[in-house]
Amino acid sequence: MNEPGALNNFITDAIRRDNEAGTYGGRIQTRFPPEPNGFLHIGHAKAIVVDFGTAEDFGGTCMLRLDDTNPETEEEAFVNSIVEDIEWLGYEPSEVRHASDYFEALHDWAVQLIEKGLAYVDDQDGETISATRGSFNTPGIESPFRNRSVAENLDLFERMRAGEFPDGSRVLRAKIDMAHENMQLRDPVMYRIRNIAHHRTGETWSIYPTYDWAHGQSDAIEGVTHSICTLEFESHRPLYDWFLEQLEIPSPPRQYEFARLELTHTVTSKRRLAKLVADGVVDGWDDPRMPTIRGLRRRGYPAEAIRAFCREVGTTRTNSRKAIEELESYVRRKLNATAQRRMAVTRPLKLTLLDWPTGPDGDPLVEWFEVVNNPENPADGTRLVPFTGELWIEQDDFREVPPPKYFRLSPGREVRLRGSYLVTARDVVKDEAGNIVEVRCSFDPESRGGTPADGRKVKSTMHWVSAPHALDATVALYDRLFTAEAPGERTGEALDDLNPASRELLTDAKVEPALADAAPGEVVQFERLGYFAADDHTPLLFHRTVGLRDEWASIQKRG
């Protein structure tokens, strides 16, 4: 892809040093290894940009490896979504593989460690193993089964594989050092018994490798040179290296860790995201309020904007939480250049022109105005918009008693209707409850196109939709899914900060006829209102992507 803003960071510095030293013969290969137990989110997007972007910058390759080592939580549907999301973001893996492709090789390497006296079968349950690992201040306690003979361990391990034992009754552990200062090296678990079918291997296996055991060895099998992961795996790196050293892997890969991407008002824990879906808080993994790639895509975020943001935030070793407004600024910038403009009224109020003429057939005259599709891109051309004596305007664009500095429509005030005429409010119609349901206006026929013949100035330009031509639409407005900038900081549970008003559905919106042709997923600018994406399932349902106001610029000024 080689877009502007090539990655330049401590990882690329290390790769340059390796290339200068000829460590891997100039070959660069990375990998993206997600677990298929949910949908990818914005944090994964950064990892994808780092993994694939680093390889691209050095003319190397990046593989997709599905880390399918836990059959209890993984599904083929998640596998398919991961492949599709990576493609949508604009990347193509050199190969698509699965950790399950290597189950036999991983098993054979585990046998090698047992034969070397470096792994043993432990009969303790998970709770006991966890309790006896010790703490940062106290050493762990060795298992009573730690010194089993090689022959007994080999026998038990093969019987584990054959499915003779119930779940959780035994594990295979590496035999390292229960007093090691790094907790990850205190005899870590390599295999657990799971008598459950795997979505790819079926019932072939009754034991499944842990991430720590499968990860480095899978990298070695695939020929990965630089294994890039997030910072929480830093303490796992000595274990990653230990396994490769004991197996005497030639030219072993090296692991590098970078800070994961966190956004304000957002959570990226797949466990919590899955709970939102399961509890019906959101409509699914692709709900536009979700930080999943599917959700961002459905909301109208361009892939290019996501990639640009992920590159710009950089690859560092310092954890931080980025303002979601910064991501939105990238989205807004991209859409401003690409999105066509359309007129839509989300909360309609009827506007009637009192002296509107009739046409030759005796019916109210219909005029057609040529309107620019995108002033930022003249190549997008123009479109014709119908204008009649009956229009829809926004309720907020009229005030019977205007507040100070209110320049929109009010009794006796003249405003410009976008691209058409100047109009002046003369009267209102109210319902029995006293609510204004119609504004009656005069218009200046000499101001066609919105420019008065005498050059007089007006302070407000309003959008509108011709009532006889309007299409009924539904508009979804979104607020933050979480009220707190750092969800869970106050109580320890992020879901305590859910925003009960994160979505508002406006079912009586009116839109111009051209929006009947909006393609699923297409993003347009509703003039004066913001950017909206056409739903990819439901016609004439539009999701608000971002507003027109650059909140990030305002935050920077205040800072």
PDB file of C-alpha atoms in Angstrom, residues 344-346 348 470-476 505-512 515 526 539-542:
ATOM      1  CA  ALA A 344     -32.203  16.060   4.684  1.00  0.00           C
ATOM      2  CA  VAL A 345     -34.468  17.243   7.481  1.00  0.00           C
ATOM      3  CA  THR A 346     -34.277  15.133  10.625  1.00  0.00           C
ATOM      4  CA  PRO A 348     -39.352  18.258  10.111  1.00  0.00           C
ATOM      5  CA  ALA A 470     -39.526  14.046   0.062  1.00  0.00           C
ATOM      6  CA  LEU A 471     -38.685  10.456   0.945  1.00  0.00           C
ATOM      7  CA  ASP A 472     -39.479   9.159   4.422  1.00  0.00           C
ATOM      8  CA  ALA A 473     -36.329   8.027   6.189  1.00  0.00           C
ATOM      9  CA  THR A 474     -35.020   6.964   9.567  1.00  0.00           C
ATOM     10  CA  VAL A 475     -31.942   8.643  11.008  1.00  0.00           C
ATOM     11  CA  ALA A 476     -29.885   7.185  13.853  1.00  0.00           C
ATOM     12  CA  LEU A 505     -33.781   7.065  16.337  1.00  0.00           C
ATOM     13  CA  LEU A 506     -35.606   9.725  14.361  1.00  0.00           C
ATOM     14  CA  THR A 507     -38.260   7.904  12.356  1.00  0.00           C
ATOM     15  CA  ASP A 508     -39.920  10.896  10.702  1.00  0.00           C
ATOM     16  CA  ALA A 509     -36.976  12.300   8.755  1.00  0.00           C
ATOM     17  CA  LYS A 510     -37.458  13.699   5.259  1.00  0.00           C
ATOM     18  CA  VAL A 511     -34.748  13.439   2.616  1.00  0.00           C
ATOM     19  CA  GLU A 512     -34.325  14.609  -0.942  1.00  0.00           C
ATOM     20  CA  LEU A 515     -30.962   9.621  -1.524  1.00  0.00           C
ATOM     21  CA  PHE A 526     -26.442  15.991   5.187  1.00  0.00           C
ATOM     22  CA  PRO A 539     -33.036   1.146   2.777  1.00  0.00           C
ATOM     23  CA  LEU A 540     -33.398   4.802   3.818  1.00  0.00           C
ATOM     24  CA  LEU A 541     -31.863   4.187   7.239  1.00  0.00           C
ATOM     25  CA  PHE A 542     -28.925   6.514   7.822  1.00  0.00           C
TER      26      PHE A 542
END
